[in-house]
């Protein structure tokens, strides 16, 4: 067991980076470039452990948007060359061709099997004010071999992401009744249907897909492809809101073409009759029928026909448990930094338009700690790697004392082509009409085949200027 020393000046201590994913490793590269020693703590056994868990999924960003400039400079002397910048890698490609080589260059600055269990100030819990800012951070680590350590740090950059905490089925943010006991038939990941075991799980089966983002699009399109080779494969798409012109994303209006194409591919797949959509359905319970299949029950009492499997893709949330002794300033809705939250709040907009932001928007009452990457977004969706790269460039500049560079944040993110507050879309139709004059009104909950003629309410939403893509 190692305990920190108080004799080393805080400025000589390393900056601890939590997570050896894309943003954590980029932060380490920027720290090295600034002459600041990083120590990256990764709970997994390899770089990009979380990314490797969705290694079969193709990103909708090109290689040009997935390589951090400081990281590329660090890799260049080794003879590493970037893949074709115009192509789209899978998660596996990203991890093996870029993240692992970058971690290898950092060498002993990256520790694997190192799970952070707590962060605080040396000798100060969150209550104590006295000399708080003068104390180094103390980071508690549990290693895979069972040993523990306390590490002193000058600053802490938490880039641990949100992958480990998927949101549950329940529309109230809590697990639906029966969700835990039905876990043998529920997955919270996009299935890898190239894996024979996974393929057999869904082939010829009726599967409910819950969610409305890119992951749900991917799952729907994948199941539709499976249906071509495995008759009887069927998807039921569960939506908490109605179908409108924005349901499948921005399509051709999306400034990330592959992201727009993903929504269009999902629409084409379900238009061919491989899936039905249940709208306005907020799951409250999961029950089993006599054959062991699952029956989803809505808060309003509606019951769906039994399904064999359920894929839950309702987003992720940050694990804040190991930061409980720090004084964080987090938005009460998104659990994102309070200055960043208004820029990314889906209750306000979902256009993909995020204003440039850096160390100031990511700072907290506890000076010297930063949440970056996907974790900085809290529960908000649509995070892009290039956002995280610019975040850590600004944060590291601030740590180095170069405030001029830290404040010079310039980032133009591609718009999704979908505008409107996602939070408003989730409200009952009557409330929306009162709030926004009927614009984007949710159709009455009903079962529709997406390829069939649209109900009147849906047609009106598509024609309206404020919701149409």
Short mmCIF file of C-alpha atoms in Angstrom, two decimals:
data_model
loop_
_atom_site.label_atom_id
_atom_site.label_comp_id
_atom_site.label_asym_id
_atom_site.label_seq_id
_atom_site.Cartn_x
_atom_site.Cartn_y
_atom_site.Cartn_z
CA UNK A 1 0.00 0.00 0.00
CA UNK A 2 1.41 3.38 -1.03
CA UNK A 3 0.51 6.60 0.79
CA UNK A 4 1.12 10.09 -0.59
CA UNK A 5 3.88 12.33 0.67
CA UNK A 6 3.21 15.93 1.64
CA UNK A 7 6.82 17.00 1.07
CA UNK A 8 6.64 17.16 -2.74
CA UNK A 9 5.48 20.55 -4.07
CA UNK A 10 2.05 20.27 -5.66
CA UNK A 11 3.40 21.63 -8.95
CA UNK A 12 5.77 18.65 -9.19
CA UNK A 13 2.99 16.09 -8.83
CA UNK A 14 1.46 14.42 -11.88
CA UNK A 15 -1.89 15.26 -13.37
CA UNK A 16 -4.03 12.17 -12.96
CA UNK A 17 -6.17 11.32 -15.99
CA UNK A 18 -8.97 8.84 -15.34
CA UNK A 19 -9.60 6.66 -18.37
CA UNK A 20 -7.40 5.56 -21.30
CA UNK A 21 -10.05 6.13 -23.92
CA UNK A 22 -9.86 8.59 -26.83
CA UNK A 23 -10.26 11.74 -24.71
CA UNK A 24 -8.15 10.58 -21.76
CA UNK A 25 -5.23 9.64 -24.00
CA UNK A 26 -5.56 12.92 -25.89
CA UNK A 27 -5.38 14.75 -22.56
CA UNK A 28 -2.20 12.84 -21.74
CA UNK A 29 -0.70 13.77 -25.11
CA UNK A 30 -1.43 17.46 -24.53
CA UNK A 31 0.07 17.25 -21.03
CA UNK A 32 3.27 15.73 -22.40
CA UNK A 33 3.41 18.45 -25.05
CA UNK A 34 3.18 21.04 -22.26
CA UNK A 35 5.87 19.38 -20.18
CA UNK A 36 3.43 18.22 -17.49
CA UNK A 37 3.69 14.63 -16.33
CA UNK A 38 0.44 12.66 -16.79
CA UNK A 39 -0.58 9.48 -15.03
CA UNK A 40 -3.43 7.70 -16.82
CA UNK A 41 -5.44 5.24 -14.76
CA UNK A 42 -7.45 2.74 -16.82
CA UNK A 43 -9.77 0.21 -15.21
CA UNK A 44 -9.56 -2.12 -18.22
CA UNK A 45 -6.66 -4.25 -19.37
CA UNK A 46 -6.03 -2.35 -22.61
CA UNK A 47 -6.39 1.12 -24.02
CA UNK A 48 -9.90 1.97 -25.15
CA UNK A 49 -11.49 -0.83 -23.15
CA UNK A 50 -14.96 0.70 -23.46
CA UNK A 51 -14.52 1.35 -27.20
CA UNK A 52 -13.56 -2.30 -27.68
CA UNK A 53 -16.92 -3.34 -26.25
CA UNK A 54 -18.59 -1.84 -29.33
CA UNK A 55 -15.78 -2.79 -31.69
CA UNK A 56 -18.27 -4.02 -34.32
CA UNK A 57 -20.01 -0.64 -34.63
CA UNK A 58 -18.85 1.73 -37.37
CA UNK A 59 -18.41 5.35 -36.35
CA UNK A 60 -20.07 8.15 -38.32
CA UNK A 61 -16.97 10.33 -37.95
CA UNK A 62 -14.04 9.87 -40.33
CA UNK A 63 -10.47 9.20 -39.24
CA UNK A 64 -9.73 12.89 -39.83
CA UNK A 65 -12.14 13.73 -36.99
CA UNK A 66 -10.98 10.95 -34.67
CA UNK A 67 -7.26 11.70 -34.33
CA UNK A 68 -6.14 14.36 -31.87
CA UNK A 69 -3.41 16.70 -33.24
CA UNK A 70 -1.20 16.49 -30.12
CA UNK A 71 -1.52 12.71 -30.11
CA UNK A 72 -0.52 12.53 -33.76
CA UNK A 73 2.59 14.61 -33.01
CA UNK A 74 3.51 12.19 -30.23
CA UNK A 75 3.05 9.22 -32.55
CA UNK A 76 4.86 10.66 -35.58
CA UNK A 77 8.47 9.91 -34.50
CA UNK A 78 7.60 6.21 -34.18
CA UNK A 79 6.75 5.95 -37.87
CA UNK A 80 3.05 5.69 -37.17
CA UNK A 81 0.91 6.88 -40.05
CA UNK A 82 -2.76 7.73 -39.90
CA UNK A 83 -5.23 5.52 -41.78
CA UNK A 84 -7.01 7.00 -44.77
CA UNK A 85 -8.52 10.11 -43.25
CA UNK A 86 -11.63 9.98 -45.42
CA UNK A 87 -12.71 6.52 -44.24
CA UNK A 88 -14.94 5.50 -41.33
CA UNK A 89 -13.40 3.09 -38.81
CA UNK A 90 -15.18 0.68 -36.52
CA UNK A 91 -14.71 0.94 -32.79
CA UNK A 92 -12.26 -1.95 -33.06
CA UNK A 93 -10.24 -0.12 -35.71
CA UNK A 94 -10.11 3.01 -33.56
CA UNK A 95 -8.85 1.06 -30.55
CA UNK A 96 -6.24 -1.10 -32.29
CA UNK A 97 -4.91 1.29 -34.95
CA UNK A 98 -4.81 4.49 -32.90
CA UNK A 99 -5.62 4.25 -29.19
CA UNK A 100 -3.35 1.32 -28.33
CA UNK A 101 -0.32 2.70 -30.23
CA UNK A 102 -0.83 6.03 -28.47
CA UNK A 103 -1.01 4.35 -25.07
CA UNK A 104 2.08 2.31 -25.91
CA UNK A 105 4.04 5.51 -26.63
CA UNK A 106 2.98 6.90 -23.25
CA UNK A 107 4.44 3.75 -21.71
CA UNK A 108 4.49 3.62 -17.92
CA UNK A 109 2.43 6.78 -17.78
CA UNK A 110 -0.57 4.50 -18.40
CA UNK A 111 -1.57 1.96 -15.75
CA UNK A 112 -4.06 -0.78 -16.59
CA UNK A 113 -6.32 -2.65 -14.22
CA UNK A 114 -6.40 0.53 -12.13
CA UNK A 115 -9.90 1.45 -11.02
CA UNK A 116 -10.33 4.83 -9.33
CA UNK A 117 -12.51 4.40 -6.26
CA UNK A 118 -12.32 7.92 -4.82
CA UNK A 119 -10.92 11.42 -5.32
CA UNK A 120 -10.58 14.04 -2.60
CA UNK A 121 -8.21 16.69 -1.21
CA UNK A 122 -5.41 15.43 0.99
CA UNK A 123 -6.67 15.52 4.55
CA UNK A 124 -9.85 17.39 3.58
CA UNK A 125 -13.29 15.94 2.99
CA UNK A 126 -15.79 18.05 1.06
CA UNK A 127 -16.86 19.89 4.23
CA UNK A 128 -13.48 21.40 5.17
CA UNK A 129 -12.58 24.87 3.84
CA UNK A 130 -9.24 25.50 5.59
CA UNK A 131 -6.34 25.63 3.09
CA UNK A 132 -8.37 23.43 0.77
CA UNK A 133 -7.04 24.80 -2.51
CA UNK A 134 -3.45 24.44 -1.31
CA UNK A 135 -3.76 20.70 -0.75
CA UNK A 136 -3.00 18.19 -3.51
CA UNK A 137 -5.66 15.83 -4.70
CA UNK A 138 -5.57 12.31 -3.35
CA UNK A 139 -6.74 9.59 -5.74
CA UNK A 140 -7.64 6.18 -4.36
CA UNK A 141 -6.98 3.31 -6.74
CA UNK A 142 -7.89 -0.38 -6.56
CA UNK A 143 -5.78 -2.60 -8.81
CA UNK A 144 -6.82 -5.81 -10.50
CA UNK A 145 -4.45 -7.83 -8.29
CA UNK A 146 -6.30 -6.71 -5.16
CA UNK A 147 -3.81 -4.08 -3.99
CA UNK A 148 -4.76 -0.48 -3.26
CA UNK A 149 -2.90 2.81 -3.51
CA UNK A 150 -3.35 6.50 -2.78
CA UNK A 151 -1.79 8.80 -5.38
CA UNK A 152 -1.20 12.54 -4.92
CA UNK A 153 -2.00 14.72 -7.92
CA UNK A 154 -1.76 18.41 -8.82
CA UNK A 155 -4.91 18.24 -10.93
CA UNK A 156 -7.42 15.58 -11.98
CA UNK A 157 -8.96 15.12 -15.42
CA UNK A 158 -11.86 12.67 -15.38
CA UNK A 159 -12.31 11.20 -18.85
CA UNK A 160 -13.90 7.96 -17.67
CA UNK A 161 -16.93 8.36 -19.92
CA UNK A 162 -20.42 7.00 -19.30
CA UNK A 163 -20.29 3.60 -21.00
CA UNK A 164 -20.44 1.65 -17.74
CA UNK A 165 -23.81 3.11 -16.68
CA UNK A 166 -26.49 2.62 -19.35
CA UNK A 167 -29.89 4.11 -18.65
CA UNK A 168 -32.66 1.64 -17.79
CA UNK A 169 -35.93 0.87 -19.53
CA UNK A 170 -38.12 2.91 -17.22
CA UNK A 171 -39.23 6.24 -18.64
CA UNK A 172 -38.87 7.78 -15.18
CA UNK A 173 -35.14 7.07 -15.22
CA UNK A 174 -35.47 4.11 -12.86
CA UNK A 175 -35.47 0.41 -13.78
CA UNK A 176 -38.93 -0.77 -14.80
CA UNK A 177 -40.59 -3.19 -12.42
CA UNK A 178 -39.28 -6.64 -13.30
CA UNK A 179 -36.39 -5.27 -15.40
CA UNK A 180 -33.69 -6.73 -13.16
CA UNK A 181 -35.25 -10.18 -12.94
CA UNK A 182 -35.63 -10.28 -16.74
CA UNK A 183 -31.95 -9.45 -17.30
CA UNK A 184 -31.32 -12.76 -19.09
CA UNK A 185 -33.36 -11.46 -22.05
CA UNK A 186 -32.34 -7.79 -21.91
CA UNK A 187 -29.26 -6.19 -23.48
CA UNK A 188 -28.09 -2.59 -23.18
CA UNK A 189 -25.73 -2.71 -26.15
CA UNK A 190 -26.01 -2.76 -29.95
CA UNK A 191 -25.75 -6.49 -30.75
CA UNK A 192 -22.85 -7.81 -32.81
CA UNK A 193 -24.78 -9.94 -35.26
CA UNK A 194 -21.58 -11.19 -36.90
CA UNK A 195 -20.89 -13.16 -33.74
CA UNK A 196 -22.56 -16.59 -34.26
CA UNK A 197 -23.69 -16.82 -30.63
CA UNK A 198 -25.23 -13.33 -30.67
CA UNK A 199 -26.74 -13.94 -34.09
CA UNK A 200 -28.46 -17.10 -32.85
CA UNK A 201 -29.92 -15.13 -29.94
CA UNK A 202 -31.87 -12.81 -32.26
CA UNK A 203 -32.37 -14.85 -35.45
CA UNK A 204 -36.01 -15.70 -36.02
CA UNK A 205 -36.99 -13.90 -32.83
CA UNK A 206 -39.21 -10.94 -32.02
CA UNK A 207 -37.08 -8.20 -30.43
CA UNK A 208 -38.11 -4.91 -28.84
CA UNK A 209 -35.70 -2.01 -29.45
CA UNK A 210 -36.15 0.84 -26.99
CA UNK A 211 -34.51 4.17 -27.85
CA UNK A 212 -34.53 6.90 -30.49
CA UNK A 213 -30.90 7.75 -31.23
CA UNK A 214 -28.09 6.54 -33.47
CA UNK A 215 -27.65 3.33 -31.46
CA UNK A 216 -31.31 2.44 -31.93
CA UNK A 217 -31.01 3.17 -35.66
CA UNK A 218 -28.03 0.83 -35.83
CA UNK A 219 -29.84 -1.95 -34.02
CA UNK A 220 -32.97 -1.62 -36.18
CA UNK A 221 -30.96 -1.69 -39.40
CA UNK A 222 -28.91 -4.67 -38.18
CA UNK A 223 -32.00 -6.66 -37.24
CA UNK A 224 -33.57 -5.86 -40.61
CA UNK A 225 -30.45 -7.20 -42.34
CA UNK A 226 -30.65 -10.33 -40.21
CA UNK A 227 -34.28 -10.79 -41.24
CA UNK A 228 -33.20 -11.20 -44.86
CA UNK A 229 -31.35 -14.40 -43.93
CA UNK A 230 -33.38 -15.49 -40.92
CA UNK A 231 -37.14 -15.51 -41.62
CA UNK A 232 -39.24 -14.65 -38.62
CA UNK A 233 -36.82 -12.04 -37.32
CA UNK A 234 -38.90 -9.06 -36.31
CA UNK A 235 -38.31 -5.81 -34.45
CA UNK A 236 -40.71 -3.69 -32.42
CA UNK A 237 -39.42 -0.16 -32.03
CA UNK A 238 -40.53 1.43 -28.76
CA UNK A 239 -40.68 5.24 -28.78
CA UNK A 240 -41.65 7.47 -25.88
CA UNK A 241 -42.84 10.13 -28.30
CA UNK A 242 -44.55 10.16 -31.66
CA UNK A 243 -43.16 9.89 -35.17
CA UNK A 244 -42.40 13.19 -36.91
CA UNK A 245 -40.14 14.51 -39.61
CA UNK A 246 -37.22 14.43 -37.18
CA UNK A 247 -37.63 10.85 -35.99
CA UNK A 248 -34.97 9.44 -38.30
CA UNK A 249 -32.50 12.29 -37.85
CA UNK A 250 -31.44 14.92 -40.33
CA UNK A 251 -30.86 12.68 -43.33
CA UNK A 252 -29.29 14.62 -46.19
CA UNK A 253 -29.34 17.79 -44.06
CA UNK A 254 -26.95 16.26 -41.52
CA UNK A 255 -23.47 17.77 -41.90
CA UNK A 256 -22.00 14.40 -40.91
CA UNK A 257 -23.10 12.37 -43.96
CA UNK A 258 -22.64 8.99 -42.32
CA UNK A 259 -24.76 10.04 -39.35
CA UNK A 260 -27.54 11.17 -41.65
CA UNK A 261 -27.23 7.99 -43.71
CA UNK A 262 -27.59 5.88 -40.57
CA UNK A 263 -31.05 7.29 -39.89
CA UNK A 264 -32.03 6.86 -43.51
CA UNK A 265 -30.81 3.25 -43.49
CA UNK A 266 -32.91 2.54 -40.42
CA UNK A 267 -35.94 4.12 -42.06
CA UNK A 268 -35.42 2.13 -45.24
CA UNK A 269 -35.08 -1.06 -43.22
CA UNK A 270 -38.32 -0.58 -41.33
CA UNK A 271 -40.12 0.73 -44.42
CA UNK A 272 -39.53 -2.71 -45.86
CA UNK A 273 -41.75 -4.15 -43.13
CA UNK A 274 -39.14 -5.64 -40.81
CA UNK A 275 -40.27 -3.54 -37.84
CA UNK A 276 -43.31 -1.94 -36.28
CA UNK A 277 -43.20 1.17 -34.11
CA UNK A 278 -45.10 1.72 -30.89
CA UNK A 279 -45.33 5.43 -30.16
CA UNK A 280 -46.02 7.30 -26.95
CA UNK A 281 -45.10 4.18 -24.94
CA UNK A 282 -43.44 4.74 -21.55
CA UNK A 283 -42.46 1.39 -20.09
CA UNK A 284 -43.36 0.88 -16.44
CA UNK A 285 -43.02 -2.88 -16.04
CA UNK A 286 -41.54 -5.99 -17.65
CA UNK A 287 -43.46 -9.22 -17.11
CA UNK A 288 -43.07 -12.80 -18.31
CA UNK A 289 -45.74 -14.83 -20.04
CA UNK A 290 -46.24 -18.57 -19.62
CA UNK A 291 -43.51 -19.32 -22.15
CA UNK A 292 -40.96 -17.09 -20.47
CA UNK A 293 -41.20 -14.36 -23.11
CA UNK A 294 -41.29 -10.73 -22.03
CA UNK A 295 -44.33 -8.48 -22.00
CA UNK A 296 -43.74 -4.73 -21.80
CA UNK A 297 -46.37 -2.80 -19.86
CA UNK A 298 -46.74 0.97 -20.20
CA UNK A 299 -47.41 3.39 -17.38
CA UNK A 300 -50.91 3.83 -18.77
CA UNK A 301 -51.60 0.09 -18.57
CA UNK A 302 -51.16 -0.84 -22.23
CA UNK A 303 -49.53 -4.23 -22.81
CA UNK A 304 -47.56 -5.22 -25.89
CA UNK A 305 -47.48 -8.64 -27.48
CA UNK A 306 -44.70 -10.82 -26.03
CA UNK A 307 -41.13 -10.45 -27.31
CA UNK A 308 -38.20 -12.84 -27.07
CA UNK A 309 -35.55 -10.19 -26.43
CA UNK A 310 -35.29 -6.53 -25.48
CA UNK A 311 -32.49 -4.17 -26.55
CA UNK A 312 -32.41 -1.04 -24.40
CA UNK A 313 -30.63 1.93 -26.01
CA UNK A 314 -31.89 4.83 -23.93
CA UNK A 315 -28.57 6.58 -23.37
CA UNK A 316 -26.02 6.65 -20.58
CA UNK A 317 -25.33 8.55 -17.38
CA UNK A 318 -22.15 9.49 -15.52
CA UNK A 319 -20.82 7.59 -12.52
CA UNK A 320 -20.26 10.33 -9.95
CA UNK A 321 -19.91 8.05 -6.94
CA UNK A 322 -16.11 8.22 -6.69
CA UNK A 323 -16.19 12.03 -6.91
CA UNK A 324 -18.50 12.48 -3.93
CA UNK A 325 -15.85 14.22 -1.77
CA UNK A 326 -15.23 16.90 -4.40
CA UNK A 327 -17.18 20.13 -4.74
CA UNK A 328 -18.63 19.81 -8.21
CA UNK A 329 -20.94 22.32 -9.86
CA UNK A 330 -23.36 20.17 -11.84
CA UNK A 331 -26.61 21.02 -13.58
CA UNK A 332 -29.57 19.50 -11.77
CA UNK A 333 -31.00 18.03 -14.97
CA UNK A 334 -28.09 16.83 -17.07
CA UNK A 335 -25.42 16.26 -14.37
CA UNK A 336 -23.09 18.25 -16.63
CA UNK A 337 -21.01 21.28 -15.54
CA UNK A 338 -23.39 24.18 -14.92
CA UNK A 339 -21.78 26.47 -17.50
CA UNK A 340 -21.80 23.78 -20.18
CA UNK A 341 -25.31 22.46 -19.58
CA UNK A 342 -27.25 25.25 -21.35
CA UNK A 343 -25.19 24.67 -24.49
CA UNK A 344 -26.09 20.99 -24.75
CA UNK A 345 -29.49 20.71 -23.04
CA UNK A 346 -31.79 18.59 -25.27
CA UNK A 347 -34.79 20.29 -23.63
CA UNK A 348 -33.69 23.41 -25.50
CA UNK A 349 -32.32 22.14 -28.80
CA UNK A 350 -31.09 19.07 -30.64
CA UNK A 351 -29.52 20.64 -33.72
CA UNK A 352 -26.01 19.45 -32.95
CA UNK A 353 -25.13 23.12 -32.58
CA UNK A 354 -22.80 23.28 -29.58
CA UNK A 355 -20.97 26.54 -29.00
CA UNK A 356 -17.18 26.34 -28.56
CA UNK A 357 -16.35 25.61 -24.94
CA UNK A 358 -13.26 24.89 -22.89
CA UNK A 359 -11.80 25.16 -19.42
CA UNK A 360 -14.14 27.88 -18.19
CA UNK A 361 -17.31 25.98 -19.02
CA UNK A 362 -15.76 22.79 -17.61
CA UNK A 363 -14.52 24.23 -14.32
CA UNK A 364 -16.03 23.51 -10.90
CA UNK A 365 -16.02 25.13 -7.47
CA UNK A 366 -13.27 22.59 -6.71
CA UNK A 367 -10.35 24.16 -8.55
CA UNK A 368 -8.14 21.80 -10.52
CA UNK A 369 -10.67 19.08 -11.34
CA UNK A 370 -12.26 18.73 -14.76
CA UNK A 371 -14.83 16.34 -16.21
CA UNK A 372 -14.15 16.02 -19.94
CA UNK A 373 -15.30 13.96 -22.88
CA UNK A 374 -18.61 12.14 -22.78
CA UNK A 375 -18.71 12.45 -19.00
CA UNK A 376 -18.77 16.24 -19.30
CA UNK A 377 -22.09 15.91 -21.16
CA UNK A 378 -23.69 14.09 -18.24
CA UNK A 379 -26.91 12.64 -19.63
CA UNK A 380 -26.95 14.72 -22.81
CA UNK A 381 -26.49 12.87 -26.13
CA UNK A 382 -24.67 13.57 -29.41
CA UNK A 383 -21.12 13.92 -28.11
CA UNK A 384 -18.39 13.93 -30.78
CA UNK A 385 -14.70 13.05 -30.32
CA UNK A 386 -13.58 16.37 -31.80
CA UNK A 387 -15.48 18.12 -29.00
CA UNK A 388 -13.48 16.22 -26.41
CA UNK A 389 -10.17 16.91 -28.15
CA UNK A 390 -10.79 20.63 -28.04
CA UNK A 391 -11.93 20.38 -24.43
CA UNK A 392 -8.68 18.79 -23.26
CA UNK A 393 -6.54 21.15 -25.34
CA UNK A 394 -8.14 24.08 -23.51
CA UNK A 395 -8.07 22.39 -20.09
CA UNK A 396 -4.41 21.42 -20.36
CA UNK A 397 -3.48 24.94 -21.49
CA UNK A 398 -5.23 26.26 -18.37
CA UNK A 399 -3.39 23.76 -16.15
CA UNK A 400 -0.13 24.96 -17.73
CA UNK A 401 -1.05 28.57 -16.94
CA UNK A 402 -1.47 29.57 -20.58
CA UNK A 403 -4.85 31.22 -20.13
CA UNK A 404 -4.66 33.05 -23.45
CA UNK A 405 -4.48 29.75 -25.31
CA UNK A 406 -7.01 28.11 -22.99
CA UNK A 407 -9.54 30.85 -23.71
CA UNK A 408 -8.97 30.72 -27.46
CA UNK A 409 -11.51 27.97 -28.07
CA UNK A 410 -12.52 27.54 -31.67
CA UNK A 411 -14.63 24.61 -32.71
CA UNK A 412 -17.25 24.29 -35.42
CA UNK A 413 -19.33 21.17 -34.97
CA UNK A 414 -21.39 19.64 -37.78
CA UNK A 415 -25.12 20.13 -37.32
CA UNK A 416 -27.39 17.11 -37.26
CA UNK A 417 -30.04 18.71 -39.44
CA UNK A 418 -32.64 18.12 -36.71
CA UNK A 419 -33.83 21.10 -34.70
CA UNK A 420 -36.22 21.40 -31.79
CA UNK A 421 -36.19 20.61 -28.09
CA UNK A 422 -36.15 16.87 -27.56
CA UNK A 423 -37.65 17.43 -24.13
CA UNK A 424 -40.68 19.11 -25.70
CA UNK A 425 -41.17 16.17 -28.02
CA UNK A 426 -41.65 13.94 -25.00
CA UNK A 427 -44.50 15.96 -23.56
CA UNK A 428 -48.14 14.92 -24.11
CA UNK A 429 -49.69 16.39 -27.23
CA UNK A 430 -52.12 18.63 -25.34
CA UNK A 431 -49.31 20.22 -23.32
CA UNK A 432 -47.23 20.81 -26.44
CA UNK A 433 -50.09 22.56 -28.16
CA UNK A 434 -50.49 24.86 -25.18
CA UNK A 435 -46.77 25.60 -25.00
CA UNK A 436 -45.78 25.92 -28.64
CA UNK A 437 -48.99 26.50 -30.53
CA UNK A 438 -49.36 22.92 -31.72
CA UNK A 439 -45.94 22.76 -33.37
CA UNK A 440 -44.33 19.31 -33.09
CA UNK A 441 -47.44 17.85 -31.46
CA UNK A 442 -47.08 14.18 -30.62
CA UNK A 443 -49.61 11.91 -32.33
CA UNK A 444 -51.96 9.90 -30.16
CA UNK A 445 -50.07 6.75 -29.07
CA UNK A 446 -50.69 3.96 -31.55
CA UNK A 447 -49.09 1.01 -33.27
CA UNK A 448 -48.05 1.87 -36.82
CA UNK A 449 -46.01 0.16 -39.47
CA UNK A 450 -43.50 2.79 -40.44
CA UNK A 451 -43.79 2.04 -44.13
CA UNK A 452 -47.55 2.53 -44.07
CA UNK A 453 -49.27 5.85 -44.88
CA UNK A 454 -48.64 8.35 -42.09
CA UNK A 455 -51.48 9.29 -39.72
CA UNK A 456 -52.76 12.82 -40.13
CA UNK A 457 -50.95 14.17 -37.07
CA UNK A 458 -47.65 12.81 -38.34
CA UNK A 459 -48.14 14.33 -41.79
CA UNK A 460 -48.83 17.70 -40.23
CA UNK A 461 -45.66 17.48 -38.15
CA UNK A 462 -43.63 16.67 -41.23
CA UNK A 463 -45.09 19.57 -43.15
CA UNK A 464 -44.63 22.11 -40.37
CA UNK A 465 -41.61 24.35 -40.79
CA UNK A 466 -40.38 24.09 -37.20
CA UNK A 467 -40.10 20.29 -37.07
CA UNK A 468 -39.35 19.30 -40.60
CA UNK A 469 -35.89 18.28 -41.65
#
